[in-house]
Amino acid sequence: MKALQLIQTGRPLEEREVPVPVPERGEVVVKVVAAGICHSDAHYRAGTSPAFPLPITLGHEVSGVVSDTGDTVTHVRTGDRVCLHYLVGCGRCASCAAGNDRFCTTVQMIGKHRDGGYAECIRIPERSVVPLPESVPFVQGAVMMCSSSTALHAIRKSRLRAGESVAVFGVGGLGMSAVRLAALFEPSRIFAVDISPEKLRLAESAGAVPVLAGQSDPVERIRELNGGHGVDVAIEMIGLPETMQQAVRSVGQFGRAMIAGLTDQPVRIFAYNDLINKEAEVIGVSDHTIEEIEQLLQWYREGTFDFPDRLIETVPLEAGAVNSTLDALDRFAGTVRTVIKM
Ligand SMILES: [Zn+2]
Ligand SMILES: [Zn+2]
């Protein structure tokens, strides 16, 4: 079967012919229908966040149809529509038992530590497979596996309450999900910060107040638009020290700055002005839980949450198209979300 693999960091992904995986005990093989291309994949390709061992098939936003099942698999069958929780935990330790697979000492992420979904098929333990309701399209199912679920995790961890204000830094796949999900919590205002007027227009149509960054200080602009006050919650989805610092600076008294973007660089925080004087909090956001995925799928079924087609571009499973998308992500350009569609 065809797979797009990272052979060497800093080099384009390559198209390779690899054997169709065979499920072991407790595992299933899923024929991939949709696989989202995430900014993290650009980091893995560049080596700023390491994927290993190489070569590896990238892709952690995956939906498809079960094509094969190993022994002892009980909750899915061949032909089932499914989407994949991208973390593979041991299923036995205290972290896994509490639903916090991301802290399992042997946790592996698909498309980072084991082969992911930029391929015709993927092998994964049954435990990480979630049924995809008939009413949720495969492409949207895929986008919910990283973009929307991590955005929901950030919002839940932020303790956002009705009437509070929110600023989302970066309105790509995660940030646009955050804007749409934050709206469900009845905030007073949602500010969307980005350098792309196009993405800001899309965020505005989802109810956000657009704040164009790049030319002037977005933090000043947010304050101005928010009656002279900082916001209650800021969510950083870009992964740059500069925007992380802006997120921290943008919160007001008792504000919570949620850091979800990836960077390997330090962030400067002025303890008195940024934290102490406001009793502000800076909170890390890592991944999400299966419960959050199930919550999203339920909201989608009920019509409460949507990630409309106009936010998504699809490309074929071809190295050229996928590398171009990753190049655009490296430049913080491109569409809100690009998804490989089989
Ligand atoms: Zn991702
Ligand atoms: Zn575990």
mmCIF file with all atom_site columns, N, CA and C in Angstrom, residues 158-203:
data_model
loop_
_atom_site.group_PDB
_atom_site.id
_atom_site.type_symbol
_atom_site.label_atom_id
_atom_site.label_alt_id
_atom_site.label_comp_id
_atom_site.label_asym_id
_atom_site.label_entity_id
_atom_site.label_seq_id
_atom_site.pdbx_PDB_ins_code
_atom_site.Cartn_x
_atom_site.Cartn_y
_atom_site.Cartn_z
_atom_site.occupancy
_atom_site.B_iso_or_equiv
_atom_site.pdbx_formal_charge
_atom_site.auth_seq_id
_atom_site.auth_comp_id
_atom_site.auth_asym_id
_atom_site.auth_atom_id
_atom_site.pdbx_PDB_model_num
ATOM 1   N N  . SER A 1 158 ? -9.370  25.794 30.760 1.00 0.00 ? 158 SER A N  1
ATOM 2   C CA . SER A 1 158 ? -9.355  27.238 31.054 1.00 0.00 ? 158 SER A CA 1
ATOM 3   C C  . SER A 1 158 ? -10.445 27.625 32.053 1.00 0.00 ? 158 SER A C  1
ATOM 4   N N  . ARG A 1 159 ? -11.373 26.731 32.330 1.00 0.00 ? 159 ARG A N  1
ATOM 5   C CA . ARG A 1 159 ? -12.501 26.981 33.245 1.00 0.00 ? 159 ARG A CA 1
ATOM 6   C C  . ARG A 1 159 ? -13.350 28.160 32.769 1.00 0.00 ? 159 ARG A C  1
ATOM 7   N N  . LEU A 1 160 ? -13.441 28.319 31.445 1.00 0.00 ? 160 LEU A N  1
ATOM 8   C CA . LEU A 1 160 ? -14.217 29.412 30.850 1.00 0.00 ? 160 LEU A CA 1
ATOM 9   C C  . LEU A 1 160 ? -15.668 29.369 31.333 1.00 0.00 ? 160 LEU A C  1
ATOM 10  N N  . ARG A 1 161 ? -16.129 30.522 31.811 1.00 0.00 ? 161 ARG A N  1
ATOM 11  C CA . ARG A 1 161 ? -17.525 30.613 32.293 1.00 0.00 ? 161 ARG A CA 1
ATOM 12  C C  . ARG A 1 161 ? -18.313 31.587 31.420 1.00 0.00 ? 161 ARG A C  1
ATOM 13  N N  . ALA A 1 162 ? -19.624 31.433 31.436 1.00 0.00 ? 162 ALA A N  1
ATOM 14  C CA . ALA A 1 162 ? -20.492 32.350 30.691 1.00 0.00 ? 162 ALA A CA 1
ATOM 15  C C  . ALA A 1 162 ? -20.195 33.782 31.117 1.00 0.00 ? 162 ALA A C  1
ATOM 16  N N  . GLY A 1 163 ? -20.166 34.679 30.149 1.00 0.00 ? 163 GLY A N  1
ATOM 17  C CA . GLY A 1 163 ? -19.939 36.098 30.453 1.00 0.00 ? 163 GLY A CA 1
ATOM 18  C C  . GLY A 1 163 ? -18.476 36.503 30.443 1.00 0.00 ? 163 GLY A C  1
ATOM 19  N N  . GLU A 1 164 ? -17.565 35.531 30.366 1.00 0.00 ? 164 GLU A N  1
ATOM 20  C CA . GLU A 1 164 ? -16.140 35.868 30.319 1.00 0.00 ? 164 GLU A CA 1
ATOM 21  C C  . GLU A 1 164 ? -15.705 36.121 28.868 1.00 0.00 ? 164 GLU A C  1
ATOM 22  N N  . SER A 1 165 ? -14.573 36.827 28.732 1.00 0.00 ? 165 SER A N  1
ATOM 23  C CA . SER A 1 165 ? -14.060 37.121 27.393 1.00 0.00 ? 165 SER A CA 1
ATOM 24  C C  . SER A 1 165 ? -12.885 36.195 27.064 1.00 0.00 ? 165 SER A C  1
ATOM 25  N N  . VAL A 1 166 ? -12.737 35.924 25.770 1.00 0.00 ? 166 VAL A N  1
ATOM 26  C CA . VAL A 1 166 ? -11.724 34.966 25.295 1.00 0.00 ? 166 VAL A CA 1
ATOM 27  C C  . VAL A 1 166 ? -10.961 35.565 24.127 1.00 0.00 ? 166 VAL A C  1
ATOM 28  N N  . ALA A 1 167 ? -9.654  35.332 24.076 1.00 0.00 ? 167 ALA A N  1
ATOM 29  C CA . ALA A 1 167 ? -8.875  35.674 22.879 1.00 0.00 ? 167 ALA A CA 1
ATOM 30  C C  . ALA A 1 167 ? -8.196  34.413 22.373 1.00 0.00 ? 167 ALA A C  1
ATOM 31  N N  . VAL A 1 168 ? -8.383  34.116 21.096 1.00 0.00 ? 168 VAL A N  1
ATOM 32  C CA . VAL A 1 168 ? -7.752  32.945 20.487 1.00 0.00 ? 168 VAL A CA 1
ATOM 33  C C  . VAL A 1 168 ? -6.650  33.432 19.550 1.00 0.00 ? 168 VAL A C  1
ATOM 34  N N  . PHE A 1 169 ? -5.421  33.047 19.847 1.00 0.00 ? 169 PHE A N  1
ATOM 35  C CA . PHE A 1 169 ? -4.269  33.452 19.025 1.00 0.00 ? 169 PHE A CA 1
ATOM 36  C C  . PHE A 1 169 ? -3.991  32.367 17.995 1.00 0.00 ? 169 PHE A C  1
ATOM 37  N N  . GLY A 1 170 ? -4.251  32.696 16.716 1.00 0.00 ? 170 GLY A N  1
ATOM 38  C CA . GLY A 1 170 ? -4.037  31.739 15.628 1.00 0.00 ? 170 GLY A CA 1
ATOM 39  C C  . GLY A 1 170 ? -5.324  31.021 15.302 1.00 0.00 ? 170 GLY A C  1
ATOM 40  N N  . VAL A 1 171 ? -5.908  31.312 14.119 1.00 0.00 ? 171 VAL A N  1
ATOM 41  C CA . VAL A 1 171 ? -7.170  30.654 13.773 1.00 0.00 ? 171 VAL A CA 1
ATOM 42  C C  . VAL A 1 171 ? -6.994  29.723 12.578 1.00 0.00 ? 171 VAL A C  1
ATOM 43  N N  . GLY A 1 172 ? -6.098  28.763 12.748 1.00 0.00 ? 172 GLY A N  1
ATOM 44  C CA . GLY A 1 172 ? -6.001  27.620 11.835 1.00 0.00 ? 172 GLY A CA 1
ATOM 45  C C  . GLY A 1 172 ? -6.988  26.564 12.327 1.00 0.00 ? 172 GLY A C  1
ATOM 46  N N  . GLY A 1 173 ? -6.648  25.297 12.125 1.00 0.00 ? 173 GLY A N  1
ATOM 47  C CA . GLY A 1 173 ? -7.557  24.215 12.506 1.00 0.00 ? 173 GLY A CA 1
ATOM 48  C C  . GLY A 1 173 ? -7.917  24.218 13.980 1.00 0.00 ? 173 GLY A C  1
ATOM 49  N N  . LEU A 1 174 ? -6.902  24.366 14.840 1.00 0.00 ? 174 LEU A N  1
ATOM 50  C CA . LEU A 1 174 ? -7.170  24.356 16.284 1.00 0.00 ? 174 LEU A CA 1
ATOM 51  C C  . LEU A 1 174 ? -7.870  25.636 16.727 1.00 0.00 ? 174 LEU A C  1
ATOM 52  N N  . GLY A 1 175 ? -7.350  26.772 16.265 1.00 0.00 ? 175 GLY A N  1
ATOM 53  C CA . GLY A 1 175 ? -7.902  28.055 16.695 1.00 0.00 ? 175 GLY A CA 1
ATOM 54  C C  . GLY A 1 175 ? -9.329  28.263 16.216 1.00 0.00 ? 175 GLY A C  1
ATOM 55  N N  . MET A 1 176 ? -9.618  27.859 14.971 1.00 0.00 ? 176 MET A N  1
ATOM 56  C CA . MET A 1 176 ? -10.987 28.014 14.468 1.00 0.00 ? 176 MET A CA 1
ATOM 57  C C  . MET A 1 176 ? -11.933 27.104 15.254 1.00 0.00 ? 176 MET A C  1
ATOM 58  N N  . SER A 1 177 ? -11.446 25.914 15.605 1.00 0.00 ? 177 SER A N  1
ATOM 59  C CA . SER A 1 177 ? -12.249 25.036 16.471 1.00 0.00 ? 177 SER A CA 1
ATOM 60  C C  . SER A 1 177 ? -12.471 25.706 17.814 1.00 0.00 ? 177 SER A C  1
ATOM 61  N N  . ALA A 1 178 ? -11.433 26.343 18.350 1.00 0.00 ? 178 ALA A N  1
ATOM 62  C CA . ALA A 1 178 ? -11.549 26.995 19.661 1.00 0.00 ? 178 ALA A CA 1
ATOM 63  C C  . ALA A 1 178 ? -12.578 28.119 19.617 1.00 0.00 ? 178 ALA A C  1
ATOM 64  N N  . VAL A 1 179 ? -12.583 28.893 18.530 1.00 0.00 ? 179 VAL A N  1
ATOM 65  C CA . VAL A 1 179 ? -13.576 29.974 18.389 1.00 0.00 ? 179 VAL A CA 1
ATOM 66  C C  . VAL A 1 179 ? -14.982 29.381 18.391 1.00 0.00 ? 179 VAL A C  1
ATOM 67  N N  . ARG A 1 180 ? -15.179 28.339 17.602 1.00 0.00 ? 180 ARG A N  1
ATOM 68  C CA . ARG A 1 180 ? -16.519 27.745 17.466 1.00 0.00 ? 180 ARG A CA 1
ATOM 69  C C  . ARG A 1 180 ? -16.958 27.044 18.746 1.00 0.00 ? 180 ARG A C  1
ATOM 70  N N  . LEU A 1 181 ? -16.004 26.444 19.456 1.00 0.00 ? 181 LEU A N  1
ATOM 71  C CA . LEU A 1 181 ? -16.356 25.748 20.700 1.00 0.00 ? 181 LEU A CA 1
ATOM 72  C C  . LEU A 1 181 ? -16.544 26.732 21.850 1.00 0.00 ? 181 LEU A C  1
ATOM 73  N N  . ALA A 1 182 ? -15.713 27.786 21.894 1.00 0.00 ? 182 ALA A N  1
ATOM 74  C CA . ALA A 1 182 ? -15.845 28.773 22.975 1.00 0.00 ? 182 ALA A CA 1
ATOM 75  C C  . ALA A 1 182 ? -17.234 29.397 22.942 1.00 0.00 ? 182 ALA A C  1
ATOM 76  N N  . ALA A 1 183 ? -17.763 29.580 21.718 1.00 0.00 ? 183 ALA A N  1
ATOM 77  C CA . ALA A 1 183 ? -19.088 30.195 21.570 1.00 0.00 ? 183 ALA A CA 1
ATOM 78  C C  . ALA A 1 183 ? -20.164 29.408 22.326 1.00 0.00 ? 183 ALA A C  1
ATOM 79  N N  . LEU A 1 184 ? -19.967 28.094 22.475 1.00 0.00 ? 184 LEU A N  1
ATOM 80  C CA . LEU A 1 184 ? -20.957 27.255 23.174 1.00 0.00 ? 184 LEU A CA 1
ATOM 81  C C  . LEU A 1 184 ? -20.997 27.563 24.670 1.00 0.00 ? 184 LEU A C  1
ATOM 82  N N  . PHE A 1 185 ? -19.951 28.224 25.184 1.00 0.00 ? 185 PHE A N  1
ATOM 83  C CA . PHE A 1 185 ? -19.880 28.519 26.619 1.00 0.00 ? 185 PHE A CA 1
ATOM 84  C C  . PHE A 1 185 ? -20.412 29.918 26.941 1.00 0.00 ? 185 PHE A C  1
ATOM 85  N N  . GLU A 1 186 ? -21.050 30.549 25.956 1.00 0.00 ? 186 GLU A N  1
ATOM 86  C CA . GLU A 1 186 ? -21.662 31.871 26.105 1.00 0.00 ? 186 GLU A CA 1
ATOM 87  C C  . GLU A 1 186 ? -20.721 32.922 26.690 1.00 0.00 ? 186 GLU A C  1
ATOM 88  N N  . PRO A 1 187 ? -19.577 33.117 26.057 1.00 0.00 ? 187 PRO A N  1
ATOM 89  C CA . PRO A 1 187 ? -18.660 34.158 26.529 1.00 0.00 ? 187 PRO A CA 1
ATOM 90  C C  . PRO A 1 187 ? -19.191 35.539 26.142 1.00 0.00 ? 187 PRO A C  1
ATOM 91  N N  . SER A 1 188 ? -18.691 36.597 26.824 1.00 0.00 ? 188 SER A N  1
ATOM 92  C CA . SER A 1 188 ? -19.113 37.954 26.462 1.00 0.00 ? 188 SER A CA 1
ATOM 93  C C  . SER A 1 188 ? -18.578 38.302 25.081 1.00 0.00 ? 188 SER A C  1
ATOM 94  N N  . ARG A 1 189 ? -17.338 37.899 24.811 1.00 0.00 ? 189 ARG A N  1
ATOM 95  C CA . ARG A 1 189 ? -16.705 38.208 23.528 1.00 0.00 ? 189 ARG A CA 1
ATOM 96  C C  . ARG A 1 189 ? -15.630 37.196 23.220 1.00 0.00 ? 189 ARG A C  1
ATOM 97  N N  . ILE A 1 190 ? -15.454 36.936 21.925 1.00 0.00 ? 190 ILE A N  1
ATOM 98  C CA . ILE A 1 190 ? -14.332 36.099 21.487 1.00 0.00 ? 190 ILE A CA 1
ATOM 99  C C  . ILE A 1 190 ? -13.511 36.933 20.505 1.00 0.00 ? 190 ILE A C  1
ATOM 100 N N  . PHE A 1 191 ? -12.247 37.134 20.806 1.00 0.00 ? 191 PHE A N  1
ATOM 101 C CA . PHE A 1 191 ? -11.354 37.828 19.878 1.00 0.00 ? 191 PHE A CA 1
ATOM 102 C C  . PHE A 1 191 ? -10.540 36.774 19.144 1.00 0.00 ? 191 PHE A C  1
ATOM 103 N N  . ALA A 1 192 ? -10.420 36.950 17.826 1.00 0.00 ? 192 ALA A N  1
ATOM 104 C CA . ALA A 1 192 ? -9.590  36.048 17.029 1.00 0.00 ? 192 ALA A CA 1
ATOM 105 C C  . ALA A 1 192 ? -8.394  36.839 16.531 1.00 0.00 ? 192 ALA A C  1
ATOM 106 N N  . VAL A 1 193 ? -7.184  36.363 16.823 1.00 0.00 ? 193 VAL A N  1
ATOM 107 C CA . VAL A 1 193 ? -5.956  37.063 16.438 1.00 0.00 ? 193 VAL A CA 1
ATOM 108 C C  . VAL A 1 193 ? -5.223  36.237 15.379 1.00 0.00 ? 193 VAL A C  1
ATOM 109 N N  . ASP A 1 194 ? -4.912  36.864 14.257 1.00 0.00 ? 194 ASP A N  1
ATOM 110 C CA . ASP A 1 194 ? -4.162  36.153 13.212 1.00 0.00 ? 194 ASP A CA 1
ATOM 111 C C  . ASP A 1 194 ? -3.517  37.179 12.286 1.00 0.00 ? 194 ASP A C  1
ATOM 112 N N  . ILE A 1 195 ? -2.563  36.720 11.470 1.00 0.00 ? 195 ILE A N  1
ATOM 113 C CA . ILE A 1 195 ? -1.947  37.625 10.490 1.00 0.00 ? 195 ILE A CA 1
ATOM 114 C C  . ILE A 1 195 ? -2.663  37.513 9.146  1.00 0.00 ? 195 ILE A C  1
ATOM 115 N N  . SER A 1 196 ? -3.589  36.569 9.027  1.00 0.00 ? 196 SER A N  1
ATOM 116 C CA . SER A 1 196 ? -4.276  36.359 7.751  1.00 0.00 ? 196 SER A CA 1
ATOM 117 C C  . SER A 1 196 ? -5.669  36.998 7.767  1.00 0.00 ? 196 SER A C  1
ATOM 118 N N  . PRO A 1 197 ? -5.889  38.053 6.936  1.00 0.00 ? 197 PRO A N  1
ATOM 119 C CA . PRO A 1 197 ? -7.213  38.675 6.864  1.00 0.00 ? 197 PRO A CA 1
ATOM 120 C C  . PRO A 1 197 ? -8.288  37.662 6.440  1.00 0.00 ? 197 PRO A C  1
ATOM 121 N N  . GLU A 1 198 ? -7.897  36.735 5.586  1.00 0.00 ? 198 GLU A N  1
ATOM 122 C CA . GLU A 1 198 ? -8.812  35.697 5.097  1.00 0.00 ? 198 GLU A CA 1
ATOM 123 C C  . GLU A 1 198 ? -9.328  34.823 6.253  1.00 0.00 ? 198 GLU A C  1
ATOM 124 N N  . LYS A 1 199 ? -8.394  34.333 7.080  1.00 0.00 ? 199 LYS A N  1
ATOM 125 C CA . LYS A 1 199 ? -8.787  33.495 8.218  1.00 0.00 ? 199 LYS A CA 1
ATOM 126 C C  . LYS A 1 199 ? -9.606  34.316 9.215  1.00 0.00 ? 199 LYS A C  1
ATOM 127 N N  . LEU A 1 200 ? -9.250  35.600 9.365  1.00 0.00 ? 200 LEU A N  1
ATOM 128 C CA . LEU A 1 200 ? -9.999  36.452 10.302 1.00 0.00 ? 200 LEU A CA 1
ATOM 129 C C  . LEU A 1 200 ? -11.432 36.642 9.831  1.00 0.00 ? 200 LEU A C  1
ATOM 130 N N  . ARG A 1 201 ? -11.617 36.736 8.497  1.00 0.00 ? 201 ARG A N  1
ATOM 131 C CA . ARG A 1 201 ? -12.990 36.856 7.970  1.00 0.00 ? 201 ARG A CA 1
ATOM 132 C C  . ARG A 1 201 ? -13.800 35.620 8.334  1.00 0.00 ? 201 ARG A C  1
ATOM 133 N N  . LEU A 1 202 ? -13.171 34.451 8.213  1.00 0.00 ? 202 LEU A N  1
ATOM 134 C CA . LEU A 1 202 ? -13.865 33.203 8.542  1.00 0.00 ? 202 LEU A CA 1
ATOM 135 C C  . LEU A 1 202 ? -14.171 33.134 10.041 1.00 0.00 ? 202 LEU A C  1
ATOM 136 N N  . ALA A 1 203 ? -13.234 33.623 10.862 1.00 0.00 ? 203 ALA A N  1
ATOM 137 C CA . ALA A 1 203 ? -13.465 33.625 12.312 1.00 0.00 ? 203 ALA A CA 1
ATOM 138 C C  . ALA A 1 203 ? -14.585 34.602 12.662 1.00 0.00 ? 203 ALA A C  1
#
